[in-house]
Short mmCIF file of N, CA, C and O in Angstrom, two decimals:
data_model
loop_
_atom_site.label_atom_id
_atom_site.label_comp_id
_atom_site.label_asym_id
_atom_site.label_seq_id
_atom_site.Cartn_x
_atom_site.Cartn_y
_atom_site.Cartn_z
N UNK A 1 8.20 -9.78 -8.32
CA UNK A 1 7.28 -8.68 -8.14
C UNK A 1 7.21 -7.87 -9.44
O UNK A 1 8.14 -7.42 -10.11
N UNK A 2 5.88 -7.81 -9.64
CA UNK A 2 5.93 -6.65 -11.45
C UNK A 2 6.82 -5.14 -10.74
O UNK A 2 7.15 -4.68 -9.64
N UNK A 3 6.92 -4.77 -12.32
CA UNK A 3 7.85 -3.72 -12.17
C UNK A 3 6.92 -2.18 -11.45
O UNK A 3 7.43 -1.14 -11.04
N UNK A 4 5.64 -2.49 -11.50
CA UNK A 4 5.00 -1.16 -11.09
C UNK A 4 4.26 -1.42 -9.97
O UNK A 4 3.17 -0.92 -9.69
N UNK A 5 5.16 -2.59 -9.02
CA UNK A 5 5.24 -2.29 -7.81
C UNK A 5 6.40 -2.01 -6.92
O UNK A 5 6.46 -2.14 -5.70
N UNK A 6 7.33 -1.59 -7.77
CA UNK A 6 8.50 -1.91 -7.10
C UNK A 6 8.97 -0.18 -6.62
O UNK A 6 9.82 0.01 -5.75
N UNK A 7 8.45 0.68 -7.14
CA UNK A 7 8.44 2.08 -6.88
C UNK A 7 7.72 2.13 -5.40
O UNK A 7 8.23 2.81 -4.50
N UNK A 8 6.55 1.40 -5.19
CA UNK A 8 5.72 1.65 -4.16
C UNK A 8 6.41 1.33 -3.09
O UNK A 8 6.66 2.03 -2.10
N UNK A 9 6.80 -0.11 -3.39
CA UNK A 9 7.68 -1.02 -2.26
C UNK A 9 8.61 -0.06 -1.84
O UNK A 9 8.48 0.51 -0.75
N UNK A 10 9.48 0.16 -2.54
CA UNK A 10 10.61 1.34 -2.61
C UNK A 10 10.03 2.38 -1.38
O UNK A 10 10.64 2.52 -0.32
N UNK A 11 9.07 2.91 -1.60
CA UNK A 11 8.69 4.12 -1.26
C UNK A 11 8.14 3.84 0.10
O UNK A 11 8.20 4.74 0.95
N UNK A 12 7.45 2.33 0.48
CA UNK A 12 7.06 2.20 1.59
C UNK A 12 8.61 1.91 2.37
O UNK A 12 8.66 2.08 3.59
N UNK A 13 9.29 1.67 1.96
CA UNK A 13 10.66 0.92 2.90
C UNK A 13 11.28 2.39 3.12
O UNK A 13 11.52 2.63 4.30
N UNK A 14 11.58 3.49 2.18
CA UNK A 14 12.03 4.55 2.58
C UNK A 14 11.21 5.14 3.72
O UNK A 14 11.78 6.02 4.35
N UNK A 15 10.14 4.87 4.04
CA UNK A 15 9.48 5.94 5.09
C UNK A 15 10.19 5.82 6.44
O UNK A 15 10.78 4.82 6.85
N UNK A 16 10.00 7.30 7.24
CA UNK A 16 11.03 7.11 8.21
C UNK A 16 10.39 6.47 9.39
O UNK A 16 10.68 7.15 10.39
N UNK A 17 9.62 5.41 9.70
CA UNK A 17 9.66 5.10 10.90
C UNK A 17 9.88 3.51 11.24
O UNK A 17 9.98 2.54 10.48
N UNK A 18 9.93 3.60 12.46
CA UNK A 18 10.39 2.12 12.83
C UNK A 18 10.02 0.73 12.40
O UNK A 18 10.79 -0.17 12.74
N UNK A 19 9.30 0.54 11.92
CA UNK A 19 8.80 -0.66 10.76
C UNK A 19 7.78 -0.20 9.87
O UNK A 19 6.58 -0.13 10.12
N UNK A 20 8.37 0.10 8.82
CA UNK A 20 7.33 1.04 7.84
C UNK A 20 6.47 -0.75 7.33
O UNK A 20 6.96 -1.80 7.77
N UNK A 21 5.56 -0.76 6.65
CA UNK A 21 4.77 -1.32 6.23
C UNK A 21 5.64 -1.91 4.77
O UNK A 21 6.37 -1.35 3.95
N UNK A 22 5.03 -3.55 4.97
CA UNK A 22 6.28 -4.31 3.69
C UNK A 22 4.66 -3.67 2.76
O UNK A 22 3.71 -2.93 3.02
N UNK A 23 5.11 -4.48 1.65
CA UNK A 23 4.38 -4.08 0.19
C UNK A 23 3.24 -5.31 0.17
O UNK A 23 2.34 -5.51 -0.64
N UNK A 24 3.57 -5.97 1.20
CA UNK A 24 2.26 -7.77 1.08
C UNK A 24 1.63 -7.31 2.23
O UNK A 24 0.53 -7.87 2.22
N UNK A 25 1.72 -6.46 3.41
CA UNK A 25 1.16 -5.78 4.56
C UNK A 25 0.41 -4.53 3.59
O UNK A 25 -0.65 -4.90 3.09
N UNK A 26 0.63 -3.79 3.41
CA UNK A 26 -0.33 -2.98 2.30
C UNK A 26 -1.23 -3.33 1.32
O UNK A 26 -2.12 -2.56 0.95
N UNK A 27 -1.05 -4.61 0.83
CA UNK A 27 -2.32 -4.64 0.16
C UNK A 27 -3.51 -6.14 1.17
O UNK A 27 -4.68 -6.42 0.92
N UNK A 28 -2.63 -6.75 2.20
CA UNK A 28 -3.50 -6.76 2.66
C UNK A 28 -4.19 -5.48 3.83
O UNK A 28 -5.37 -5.67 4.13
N UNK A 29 -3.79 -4.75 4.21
CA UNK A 29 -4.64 -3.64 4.40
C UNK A 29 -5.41 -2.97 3.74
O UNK A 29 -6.38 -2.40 4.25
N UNK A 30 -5.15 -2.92 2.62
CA UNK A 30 -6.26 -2.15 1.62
C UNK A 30 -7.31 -3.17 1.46
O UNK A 30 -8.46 -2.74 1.60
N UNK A 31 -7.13 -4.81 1.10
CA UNK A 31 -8.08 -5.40 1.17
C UNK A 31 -9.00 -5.43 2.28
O UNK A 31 -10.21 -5.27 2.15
N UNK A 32 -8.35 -5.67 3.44
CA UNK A 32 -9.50 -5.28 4.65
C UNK A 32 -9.70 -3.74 4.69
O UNK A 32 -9.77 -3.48 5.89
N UNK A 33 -9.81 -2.78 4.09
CA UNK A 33 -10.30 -1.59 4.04
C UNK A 33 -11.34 -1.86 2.97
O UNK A 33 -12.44 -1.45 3.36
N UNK A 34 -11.37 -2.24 2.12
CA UNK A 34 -12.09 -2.73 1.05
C UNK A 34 -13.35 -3.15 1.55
O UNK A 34 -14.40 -2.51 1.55
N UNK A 35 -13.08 -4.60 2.09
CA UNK A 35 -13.94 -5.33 2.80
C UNK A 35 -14.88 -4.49 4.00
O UNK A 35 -16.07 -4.77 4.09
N UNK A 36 -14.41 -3.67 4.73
CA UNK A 36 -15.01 -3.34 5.78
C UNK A 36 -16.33 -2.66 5.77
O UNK A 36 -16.52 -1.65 5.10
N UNK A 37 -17.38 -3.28 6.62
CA UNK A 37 -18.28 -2.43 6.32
C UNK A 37 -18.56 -1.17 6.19
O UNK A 37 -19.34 -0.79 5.32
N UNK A 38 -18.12 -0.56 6.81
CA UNK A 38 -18.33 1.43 7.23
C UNK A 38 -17.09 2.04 6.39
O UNK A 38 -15.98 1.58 6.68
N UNK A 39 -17.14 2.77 5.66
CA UNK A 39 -16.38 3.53 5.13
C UNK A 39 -15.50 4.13 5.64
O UNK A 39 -16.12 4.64 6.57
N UNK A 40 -14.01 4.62 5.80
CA UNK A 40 -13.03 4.45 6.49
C UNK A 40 -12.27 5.62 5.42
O UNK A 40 -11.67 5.42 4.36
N UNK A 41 -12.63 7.14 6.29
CA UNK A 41 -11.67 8.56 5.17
C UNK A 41 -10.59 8.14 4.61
O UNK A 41 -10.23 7.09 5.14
N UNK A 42 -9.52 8.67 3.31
CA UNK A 42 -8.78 7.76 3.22
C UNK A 42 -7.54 8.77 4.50
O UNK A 42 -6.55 8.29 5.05
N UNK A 43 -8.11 10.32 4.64
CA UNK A 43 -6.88 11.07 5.72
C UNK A 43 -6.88 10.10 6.81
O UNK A 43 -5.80 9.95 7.38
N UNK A 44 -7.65 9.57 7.13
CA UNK A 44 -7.54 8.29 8.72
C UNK A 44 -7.06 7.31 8.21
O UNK A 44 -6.85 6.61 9.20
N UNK A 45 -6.67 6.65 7.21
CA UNK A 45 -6.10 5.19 7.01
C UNK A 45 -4.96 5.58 6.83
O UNK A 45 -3.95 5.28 7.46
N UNK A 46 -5.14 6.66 5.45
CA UNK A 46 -3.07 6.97 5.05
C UNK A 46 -2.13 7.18 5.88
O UNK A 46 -0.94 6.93 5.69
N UNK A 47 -2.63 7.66 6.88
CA UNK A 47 -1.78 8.21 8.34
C UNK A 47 -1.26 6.89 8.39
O UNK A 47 -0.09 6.88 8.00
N UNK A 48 -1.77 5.58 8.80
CA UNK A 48 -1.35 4.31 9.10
C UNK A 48 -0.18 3.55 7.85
O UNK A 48 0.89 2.95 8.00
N UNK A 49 -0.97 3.93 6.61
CA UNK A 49 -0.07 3.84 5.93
C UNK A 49 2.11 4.45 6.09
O UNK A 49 3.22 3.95 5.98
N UNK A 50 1.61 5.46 6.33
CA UNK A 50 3.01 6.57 6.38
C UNK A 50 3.13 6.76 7.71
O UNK A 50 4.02 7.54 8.05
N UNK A 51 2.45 6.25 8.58
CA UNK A 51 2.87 6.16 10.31
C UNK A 51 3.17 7.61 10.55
O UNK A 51 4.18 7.92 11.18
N UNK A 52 2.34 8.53 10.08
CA UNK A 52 2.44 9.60 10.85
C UNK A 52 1.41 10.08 12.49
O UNK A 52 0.26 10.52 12.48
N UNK A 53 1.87 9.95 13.15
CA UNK A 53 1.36 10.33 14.23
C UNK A 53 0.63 12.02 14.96
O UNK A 53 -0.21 12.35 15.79
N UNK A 54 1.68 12.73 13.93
CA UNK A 54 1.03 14.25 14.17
C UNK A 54 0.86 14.99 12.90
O UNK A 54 1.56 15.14 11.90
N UNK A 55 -0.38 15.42 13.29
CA UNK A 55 -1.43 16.19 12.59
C UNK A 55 -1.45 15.42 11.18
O UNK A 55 -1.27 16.26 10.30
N UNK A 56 -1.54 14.62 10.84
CA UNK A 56 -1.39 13.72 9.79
C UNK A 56 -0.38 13.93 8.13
O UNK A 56 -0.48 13.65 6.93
N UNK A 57 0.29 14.42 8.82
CA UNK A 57 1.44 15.36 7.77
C UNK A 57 2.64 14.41 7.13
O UNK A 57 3.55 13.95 7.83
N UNK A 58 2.50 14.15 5.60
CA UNK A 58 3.21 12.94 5.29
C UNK A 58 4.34 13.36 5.23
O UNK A 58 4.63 14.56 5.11
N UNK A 59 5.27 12.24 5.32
CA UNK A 59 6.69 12.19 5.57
C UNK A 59 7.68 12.65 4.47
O UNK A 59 8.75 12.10 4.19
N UNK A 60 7.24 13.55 3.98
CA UNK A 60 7.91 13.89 2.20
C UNK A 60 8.28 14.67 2.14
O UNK A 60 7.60 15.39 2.87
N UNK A 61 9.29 15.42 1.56
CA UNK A 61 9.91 16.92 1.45
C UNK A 61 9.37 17.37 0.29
O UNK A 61 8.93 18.52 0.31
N UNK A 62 9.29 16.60 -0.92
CA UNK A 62 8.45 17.45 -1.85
C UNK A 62 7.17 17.05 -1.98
O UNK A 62 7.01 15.84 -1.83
N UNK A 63 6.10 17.77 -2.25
CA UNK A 63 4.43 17.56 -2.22
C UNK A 63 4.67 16.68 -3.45
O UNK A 63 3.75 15.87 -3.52
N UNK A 64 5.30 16.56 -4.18
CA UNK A 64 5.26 15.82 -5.44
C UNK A 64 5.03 14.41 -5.23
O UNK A 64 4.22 13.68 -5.80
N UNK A 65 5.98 14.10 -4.22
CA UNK A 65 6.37 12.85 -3.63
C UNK A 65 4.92 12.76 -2.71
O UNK A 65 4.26 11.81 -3.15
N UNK A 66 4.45 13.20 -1.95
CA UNK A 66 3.12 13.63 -1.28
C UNK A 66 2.05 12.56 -2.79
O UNK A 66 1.76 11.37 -2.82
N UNK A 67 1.82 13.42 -3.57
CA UNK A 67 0.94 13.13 -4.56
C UNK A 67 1.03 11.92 -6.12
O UNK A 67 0.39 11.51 -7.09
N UNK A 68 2.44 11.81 -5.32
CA UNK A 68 2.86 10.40 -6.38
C UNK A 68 2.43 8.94 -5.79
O UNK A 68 1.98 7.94 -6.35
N UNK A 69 2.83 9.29 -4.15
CA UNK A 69 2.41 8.18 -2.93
C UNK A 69 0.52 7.46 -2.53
O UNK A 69 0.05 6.34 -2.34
N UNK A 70 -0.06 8.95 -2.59
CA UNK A 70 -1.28 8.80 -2.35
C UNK A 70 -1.84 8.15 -3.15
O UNK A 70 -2.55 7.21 -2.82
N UNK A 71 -1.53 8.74 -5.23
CA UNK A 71 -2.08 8.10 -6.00
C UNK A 71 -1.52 6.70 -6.18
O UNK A 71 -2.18 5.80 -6.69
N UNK A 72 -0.44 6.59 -5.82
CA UNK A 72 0.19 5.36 -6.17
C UNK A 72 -0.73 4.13 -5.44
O UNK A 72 -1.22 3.11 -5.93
N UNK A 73 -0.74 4.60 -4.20
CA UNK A 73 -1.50 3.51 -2.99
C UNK A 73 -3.43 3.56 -3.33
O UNK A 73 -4.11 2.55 -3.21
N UNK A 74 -3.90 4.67 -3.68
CA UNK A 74 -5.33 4.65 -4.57
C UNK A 74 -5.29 4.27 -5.94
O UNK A 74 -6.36 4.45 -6.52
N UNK A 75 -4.33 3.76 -6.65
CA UNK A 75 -4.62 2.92 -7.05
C UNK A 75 -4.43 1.76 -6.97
O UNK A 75 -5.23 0.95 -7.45
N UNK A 76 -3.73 1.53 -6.57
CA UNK A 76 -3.53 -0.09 -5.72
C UNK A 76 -4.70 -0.75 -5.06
O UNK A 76 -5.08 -1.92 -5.14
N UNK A 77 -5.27 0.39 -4.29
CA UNK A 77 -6.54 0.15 -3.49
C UNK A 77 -7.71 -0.37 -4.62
O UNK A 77 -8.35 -1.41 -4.48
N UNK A 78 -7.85 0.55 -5.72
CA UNK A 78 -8.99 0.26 -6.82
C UNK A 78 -8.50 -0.81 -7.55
O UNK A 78 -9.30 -1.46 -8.22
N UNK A 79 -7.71 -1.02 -7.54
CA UNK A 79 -7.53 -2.04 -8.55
C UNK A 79 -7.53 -3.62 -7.75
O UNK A 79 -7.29 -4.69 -8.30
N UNK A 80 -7.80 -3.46 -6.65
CA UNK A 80 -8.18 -4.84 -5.37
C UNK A 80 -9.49 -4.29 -5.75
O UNK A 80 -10.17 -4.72 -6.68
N UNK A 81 -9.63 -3.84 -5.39
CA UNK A 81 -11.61 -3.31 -5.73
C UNK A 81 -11.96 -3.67 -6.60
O UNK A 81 -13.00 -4.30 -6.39
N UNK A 82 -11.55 -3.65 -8.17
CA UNK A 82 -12.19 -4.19 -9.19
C UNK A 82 -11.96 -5.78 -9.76
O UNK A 82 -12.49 -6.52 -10.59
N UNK A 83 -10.57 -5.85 -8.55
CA UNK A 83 -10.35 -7.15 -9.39
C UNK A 83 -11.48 -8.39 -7.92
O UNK A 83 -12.04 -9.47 -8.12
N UNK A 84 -11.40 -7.62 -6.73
CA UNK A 84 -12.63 -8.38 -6.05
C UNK A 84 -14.12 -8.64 -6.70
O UNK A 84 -14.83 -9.62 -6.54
N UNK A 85 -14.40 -7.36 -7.55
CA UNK A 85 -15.22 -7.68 -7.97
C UNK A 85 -15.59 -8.44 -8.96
O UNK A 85 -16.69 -8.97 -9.05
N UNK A 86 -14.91 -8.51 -9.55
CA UNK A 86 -14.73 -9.69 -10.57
C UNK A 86 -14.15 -11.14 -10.73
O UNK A 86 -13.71 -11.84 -11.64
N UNK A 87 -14.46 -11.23 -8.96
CA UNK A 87 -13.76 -12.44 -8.02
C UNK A 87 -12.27 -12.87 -8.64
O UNK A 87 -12.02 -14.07 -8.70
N UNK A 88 -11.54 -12.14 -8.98
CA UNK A 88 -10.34 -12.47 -9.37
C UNK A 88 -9.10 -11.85 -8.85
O UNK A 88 -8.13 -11.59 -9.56
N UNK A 89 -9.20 -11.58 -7.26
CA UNK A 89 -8.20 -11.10 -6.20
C UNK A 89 -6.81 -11.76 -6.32
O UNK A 89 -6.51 -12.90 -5.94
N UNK A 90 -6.10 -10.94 -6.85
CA UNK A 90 -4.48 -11.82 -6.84
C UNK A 90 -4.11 -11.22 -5.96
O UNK A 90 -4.01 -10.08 -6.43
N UNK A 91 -3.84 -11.17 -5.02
CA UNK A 91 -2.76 -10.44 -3.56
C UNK A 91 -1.83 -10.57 -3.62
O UNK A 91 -1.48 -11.65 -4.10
N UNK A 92 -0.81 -9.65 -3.23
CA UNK A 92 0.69 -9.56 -3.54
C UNK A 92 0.87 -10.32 -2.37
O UNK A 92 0.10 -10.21 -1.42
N UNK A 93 2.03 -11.25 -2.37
CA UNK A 93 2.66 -12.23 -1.48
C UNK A 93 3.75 -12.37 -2.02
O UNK A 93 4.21 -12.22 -3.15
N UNK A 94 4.21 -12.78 -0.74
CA UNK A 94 6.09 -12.83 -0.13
C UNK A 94 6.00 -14.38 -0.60
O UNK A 94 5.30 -15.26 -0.11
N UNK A 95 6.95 -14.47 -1.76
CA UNK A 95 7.63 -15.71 -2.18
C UNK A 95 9.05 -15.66 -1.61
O UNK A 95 9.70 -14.62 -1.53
N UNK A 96 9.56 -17.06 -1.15
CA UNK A 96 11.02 -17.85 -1.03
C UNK A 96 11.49 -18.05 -2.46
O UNK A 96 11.14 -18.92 -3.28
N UNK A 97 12.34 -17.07 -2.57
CA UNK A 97 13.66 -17.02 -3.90
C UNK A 97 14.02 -18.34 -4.10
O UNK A 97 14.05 -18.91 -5.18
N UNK A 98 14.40 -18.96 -2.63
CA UNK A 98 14.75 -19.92 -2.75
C UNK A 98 13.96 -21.30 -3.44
O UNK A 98 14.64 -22.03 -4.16
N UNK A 99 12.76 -21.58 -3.25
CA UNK A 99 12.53 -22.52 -3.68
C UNK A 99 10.59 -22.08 -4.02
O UNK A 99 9.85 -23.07 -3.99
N UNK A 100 10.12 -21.14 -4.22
CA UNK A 100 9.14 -20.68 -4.97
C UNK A 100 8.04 -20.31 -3.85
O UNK A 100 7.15 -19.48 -4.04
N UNK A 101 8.24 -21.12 -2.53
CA UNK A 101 7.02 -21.50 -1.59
C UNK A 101 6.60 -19.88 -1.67
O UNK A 101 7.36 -19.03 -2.13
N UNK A 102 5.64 -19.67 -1.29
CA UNK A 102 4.81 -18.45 -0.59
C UNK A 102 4.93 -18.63 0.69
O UNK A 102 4.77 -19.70 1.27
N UNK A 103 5.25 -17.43 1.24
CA UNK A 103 5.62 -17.43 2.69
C UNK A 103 4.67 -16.94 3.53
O UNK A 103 4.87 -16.90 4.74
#
């Protein structure tokens, strides 16, 4: 995994709920957010992202962390966006250490 995803990953595995979202589940969600026809706020998706359930209030003690997360995951999102558009979609995927397969 490149090194400037490994903060994100990080950051999705710290969230506190019962199966936070892996880092190959996030960008295929952003790709089908991408894809979808109707435009989709990003306050209604991120919630799903950070599994917050009330009042959509992210899981962070400092706003810093708040605004490191959001941008971190908008750009992740744009950068599936530009690289779709330029039909050259690499999607992050779960490789076997063991023997290279994609899982």
């Amino acid at each position: 995994m490149p090194s400037r995803f490994r903060r994100l990953d990080g950051a999705l595995a710290d969230l506190p709920v019962e199966e936070p979202m892996l880092l190959t589940e996030l960008d295929g969600f952003l790709i089908g957010l991408i894809v979808c026809p109707e435009p989709i706020p990003a306050d209604e998706w991120m919630t799903v992202i950070w599994g917050v359930e009330v009042d959509g209030v992210p899981p962070f003690d400092d706003p810093l962390d708040v605004q490191w997360f959001v941008k971190a995951v908008a750009a992740r999102r744009d950068a599936i966006a530009r690289d779709l558009s330029r039909g050259k979609l690499q999607p992050i995927l779960d490789v076997d250490e063991r023997d290279g397969e994609v899982l």
